[in-house]
């Protein structure tokens, strides 16, 4: 159980455009969704947490108007990077979890390159 | 909030030798400590975890020890193999993900197993 599908795995976009990343929990309902960002040779940094029925809570320093999170479905969450700039180039990882989860589940990640 | 420190940042061992990675955490309320292996371009994969009511846990070549008093925990890999080469992250949370609790990652250790 706890199968996660994250797409796309890689995306290249032009500066100023928006990119949407999808994260699906295929065999469970994700009552909480975590989104992480990971720069090269660095650790995973939590960007935001989205709980069932609530708006996403963003970590300090993460612009909520730039990184739009939609968790309208318990099996699908999306992260949209709006008006992307080269400094947004990073590895984005979702982590959907279920209510009685004993641990954390992670997607395979999305490599975003903004040119 | 929680702060997790991890050492060393890089570790090179000969095949068959043991590897030890150490982490310390700051929040005494943390009681769930997972370890993840991350290969290049992929999401983190859980390799072992330990909860605060246990001092040691072993799974074949991998073991984790926890000292709650000192607030540190360690990963031990015995009989290392080339396929163990990857980046390893420790992490800590107040309790597993089901309650929407954040997972704080360490800074990572690049393990290289040389032939």
Short mmCIF file of C-alpha atoms in Angstrom, two decimals:
data_model
loop_
_atom_site.label_atom_id
_atom_site.label_comp_id
_atom_site.label_asym_id
_atom_site.label_seq_id
_atom_site.Cartn_x
_atom_site.Cartn_y
_atom_site.Cartn_z
CA UNK A 1 0.00 0.00 0.00
CA UNK A 2 0.83 3.72 0.07
CA UNK A 3 1.57 4.12 -3.62
CA UNK A 4 2.27 7.68 -4.78
CA UNK A 5 2.42 9.01 -8.32
CA UNK A 6 4.05 12.38 -9.00
CA UNK A 7 4.13 13.99 -12.45
CA UNK A 8 5.90 15.24 -14.38
CA UNK A 9 9.26 13.82 -13.37
CA UNK A 10 11.05 16.58 -15.26
CA UNK A 11 9.91 19.86 -16.72
CA UNK A 12 11.66 22.77 -18.39
CA UNK A 13 9.83 26.04 -18.67
CA UNK A 14 10.56 29.58 -19.73
CA UNK A 15 10.96 32.33 -17.18
CA UNK A 16 7.65 34.00 -16.44
CA UNK A 17 5.46 31.00 -17.19
CA UNK A 18 3.63 28.75 -14.74
CA UNK A 19 4.13 25.07 -14.10
CA UNK A 20 1.79 22.61 -12.42
CA UNK A 21 3.00 19.51 -10.59
CA UNK A 22 0.56 16.73 -9.73
CA UNK A 23 0.75 14.30 -6.85
CA UNK A 24 -1.66 11.39 -6.57
CA UNK A 25 -2.12 8.85 -3.80
CA UNK A 26 -3.20 5.78 -5.74
CA UNK A 27 -4.36 3.44 -3.00
CA UNK A 28 -5.12 5.64 -0.02
CA UNK A 29 -6.75 8.92 0.88
CA UNK A 30 -4.26 11.60 1.77
CA UNK A 31 -5.70 13.65 4.60
CA UNK A 32 -2.48 15.63 4.80
CA UNK A 33 -0.19 16.69 1.97
CA UNK A 34 3.32 18.00 2.48
CA UNK A 35 5.28 19.70 -0.31
CA UNK A 36 9.06 19.90 -0.15
CA UNK A 37 11.72 21.66 -2.18
CA UNK A 38 15.25 20.36 -2.50
CA UNK A 39 18.12 22.34 -4.02
CA UNK A 40 21.19 20.48 -5.36
CA UNK A 41 23.23 18.81 -2.62
CA UNK A 42 20.89 20.11 0.06
CA UNK A 43 18.24 18.65 2.30
CA UNK A 44 14.49 18.57 1.83
CA UNK A 45 12.89 21.79 3.03
CA UNK A 46 9.21 21.84 3.82
CA UNK A 47 7.33 24.42 1.78
CA UNK A 48 3.76 23.92 2.92
CA UNK A 49 1.31 21.61 4.63
CA UNK A 50 -2.23 21.06 3.45
CA UNK A 51 -4.72 19.30 5.73
CA UNK A 52 -8.10 17.97 4.70
CA UNK A 53 -10.66 20.72 4.48
CA UNK A 54 -8.19 23.50 5.23
CA UNK A 55 -6.11 25.89 3.25
CA UNK A 56 -2.43 25.18 2.94
CA UNK A 57 -0.12 26.46 5.64
CA UNK A 58 3.13 27.83 4.24
CA UNK A 59 6.50 27.79 5.92
CA UNK A 60 8.25 31.03 6.65
CA UNK A 61 9.83 32.49 3.56
CA UNK A 62 7.65 30.59 1.08
CA UNK A 63 5.41 32.87 -0.97
CA UNK A 64 1.88 31.53 -0.97
CA UNK A 65 0.93 33.57 -4.05
CA UNK A 66 3.83 32.11 -5.98
CA UNK A 67 3.45 28.48 -4.95
CA UNK A 68 -0.23 27.64 -5.25
CA UNK A 69 -1.33 24.42 -3.58
CA UNK A 70 -4.62 22.75 -4.32
CA UNK A 71 -5.74 19.80 -2.18
CA UNK A 72 -9.38 19.68 -3.21
CA UNK A 73 -9.36 15.89 -3.50
CA UNK A 74 -8.07 13.36 -0.97
CA UNK A 75 -6.23 11.58 -3.76
CA UNK A 76 -4.88 14.53 -5.73
CA UNK A 77 -2.87 17.58 -4.83
CA UNK A 78 -1.23 20.05 -7.17
CA UNK A 79 1.57 22.55 -6.74
CA UNK A 80 1.62 25.38 -9.26
CA UNK A 81 4.73 27.50 -9.55
CA UNK A 82 3.52 30.81 -10.93
CA UNK A 83 5.67 33.27 -12.86
CA UNK A 84 8.62 30.94 -12.53
CA UNK A 85 12.14 32.34 -12.39
CA UNK A 86 15.52 30.60 -12.66
CA UNK A 87 15.89 30.67 -8.87
CA UNK A 88 12.78 28.45 -8.64
CA UNK A 89 14.69 25.69 -10.40
CA UNK A 90 14.72 22.86 -7.91
CA UNK A 91 13.54 19.34 -7.10
CA UNK A 92 9.98 19.35 -5.77
CA UNK A 93 8.71 16.39 -3.75
CA UNK A 94 5.23 15.70 -2.48
CA UNK A 95 4.42 13.66 0.61
CA UNK A 96 0.80 12.56 0.93
CA UNK A 97 -0.17 10.94 4.21
CA UNK A 98 -3.29 9.31 5.58
CA UNK A 99 -4.96 9.89 8.90
CA UNK A 100 -3.70 6.77 10.66
CA UNK A 101 -0.32 6.81 8.98
CA UNK A 102 2.56 5.44 10.97
CA UNK A 103 5.06 7.15 8.76
CA UNK A 104 5.54 9.36 5.76
CA UNK A 105 5.20 8.54 2.06
CA UNK A 106 6.99 10.44 -0.68
CA UNK A 107 6.53 10.99 -4.38
CA UNK A 108 9.36 10.41 -6.83
CA UNK A 109 9.96 14.11 -7.27
CA UNK A 110 9.80 16.66 -10.09
CA UNK A 111 12.92 18.31 -11.46
CA UNK A 112 11.95 21.86 -12.48
CA UNK A 113 14.34 23.85 -14.64
CA UNK A 114 13.44 27.45 -15.47
CA UNK A 115 15.35 28.93 -18.39
CA UNK B 1 10.84 24.36 16.00
CA UNK B 2 12.80 21.16 15.61
CA UNK B 3 16.39 21.27 14.40
CA UNK B 4 18.17 18.14 13.21
CA UNK B 5 21.93 18.03 12.69
CA UNK B 6 23.62 15.25 10.80
CA UNK B 7 27.23 14.13 10.51
CA UNK B 8 29.29 13.46 8.54
CA UNK B 9 28.27 15.20 5.34
CA UNK B 10 30.31 12.73 3.28
CA UNK B 11 31.46 9.24 4.14
CA UNK B 12 33.62 6.95 2.09
CA UNK B 13 34.08 3.33 3.11
CA UNK B 14 35.50 0.20 1.57
CA UNK B 15 33.09 -2.50 0.49
CA UNK B 16 32.38 -4.81 3.41
CA UNK B 17 33.18 -2.19 6.05
CA UNK B 18 30.62 -0.60 8.34
CA UNK B 19 29.23 2.90 8.00
CA UNK B 20 27.85 5.02 10.83
CA UNK B 21 25.88 8.24 10.46
CA UNK B 22 24.91 10.30 13.49
CA UNK B 23 22.13 12.80 14.10
CA UNK B 24 21.10 15.03 16.95
CA UNK B 25 17.76 16.72 17.46
CA UNK B 26 16.63 19.63 19.57
CA UNK B 27 12.96 19.07 20.42
CA UNK B 28 12.53 16.67 23.32
CA UNK B 29 8.92 16.15 22.20
CA UNK B 30 10.08 14.36 19.04
CA UNK B 31 9.39 10.66 19.22
CA UNK B 32 9.60 9.33 15.66
CA UNK B 33 12.96 9.04 13.91
CA UNK B 34 13.08 7.67 10.35
CA UNK B 35 16.05 7.24 8.07
CA UNK B 36 15.79 7.68 4.32
CA UNK B 37 17.96 6.72 1.37
CA UNK B 38 17.80 9.00 -1.63
CA UNK B 39 19.26 8.10 -4.98
CA UNK B 40 19.97 10.74 -7.57
CA UNK B 41 16.81 12.19 -9.10
CA UNK B 42 14.46 10.18 -6.90
CA UNK B 43 12.35 10.76 -3.84
CA UNK B 44 13.50 9.55 -0.41
CA UNK B 45 12.91 5.91 0.47
CA UNK B 46 12.41 4.79 4.07
CA UNK B 47 15.03 2.27 5.12
CA UNK B 48 14.36 2.05 8.85
CA UNK B 49 12.65 4.00 11.59
CA UNK B 50 12.53 3.99 15.35
CA UNK B 51 10.14 5.33 17.93
CA UNK B 52 11.02 6.79 21.27
CA UNK B 53 9.95 3.79 23.29
CA UNK B 54 12.68 1.69 21.70
CA UNK B 55 16.44 2.09 22.07
CA UNK B 56 17.55 0.01 19.12
CA UNK B 57 16.10 -1.57 16.02
CA UNK B 58 17.70 -3.82 13.46
CA UNK B 59 16.76 -4.97 9.99
CA UNK B 60 19.34 -7.25 8.41
CA UNK B 61 22.41 -5.08 7.68
CA UNK B 62 20.82 -1.89 8.94
CA UNK B 63 20.38 -0.82 12.54
CA UNK B 64 19.36 2.35 14.30
CA UNK B 65 20.06 3.36 17.88
CA UNK B 66 18.32 6.09 19.86
CA UNK B 67 19.46 7.89 22.99
CA UNK B 68 16.58 10.08 24.11
CA UNK B 69 18.44 11.50 27.05
CA UNK B 70 21.21 12.81 24.82
CA UNK B 71 18.81 13.48 21.96
CA UNK B 72 20.80 11.67 19.34
CA UNK B 73 20.28 8.71 17.07
CA UNK B 74 22.52 6.84 14.69
CA UNK B 75 22.32 4.68 11.59
CA UNK B 76 24.61 1.69 11.29
CA UNK B 77 25.12 -0.15 8.02
CA UNK B 78 27.22 -3.30 8.18
CA UNK B 79 28.85 -5.22 5.34
CA UNK B 80 28.42 -2.28 3.00
CA UNK B 81 27.89 -2.92 -0.69
CA UNK B 82 28.32 -0.63 -3.72
CA UNK B 83 24.53 -0.38 -4.03
CA UNK B 84 24.45 1.25 -0.60
CA UNK B 85 26.04 4.32 -2.19
CA UNK B 86 23.49 7.14 -1.96
CA UNK B 87 22.53 10.14 0.15
CA UNK B 88 21.10 9.27 3.55
CA UNK B 89 18.86 11.57 5.58
CA UNK B 90 17.81 11.30 9.17
CA UNK B 91 14.60 12.98 10.26
CA UNK B 92 12.49 13.63 13.32
CA UNK B 93 8.89 14.42 14.09
CA UNK B 94 6.70 14.72 17.18
CA UNK B 95 4.73 11.76 16.00
CA UNK B 96 4.05 10.03 12.71
CA UNK B 97 2.38 11.83 9.87
CA UNK B 98 -1.24 11.00 10.57
CA UNK B 99 -1.82 14.12 12.60
CA UNK B 100 -0.26 16.38 9.99
CA UNK B 101 2.90 16.73 12.03
CA UNK B 102 5.95 18.04 10.23
CA UNK B 103 8.98 15.96 9.50
CA UNK B 104 12.28 17.76 9.92
CA UNK B 105 15.21 16.43 7.91
CA UNK B 106 18.88 16.38 8.69
CA UNK B 107 21.38 17.84 6.25
CA UNK B 108 22.21 14.54 4.58
CA UNK B 109 25.22 12.25 4.25
CA UNK B 110 26.68 11.25 0.91
CA UNK B 111 27.81 7.65 1.39
CA UNK B 112 30.22 6.18 -1.12
CA UNK B 113 31.10 2.52 -0.95
CA UNK B 114 34.29 1.83 -2.84
CA UNK B 115 35.31 -1.48 -4.32
#
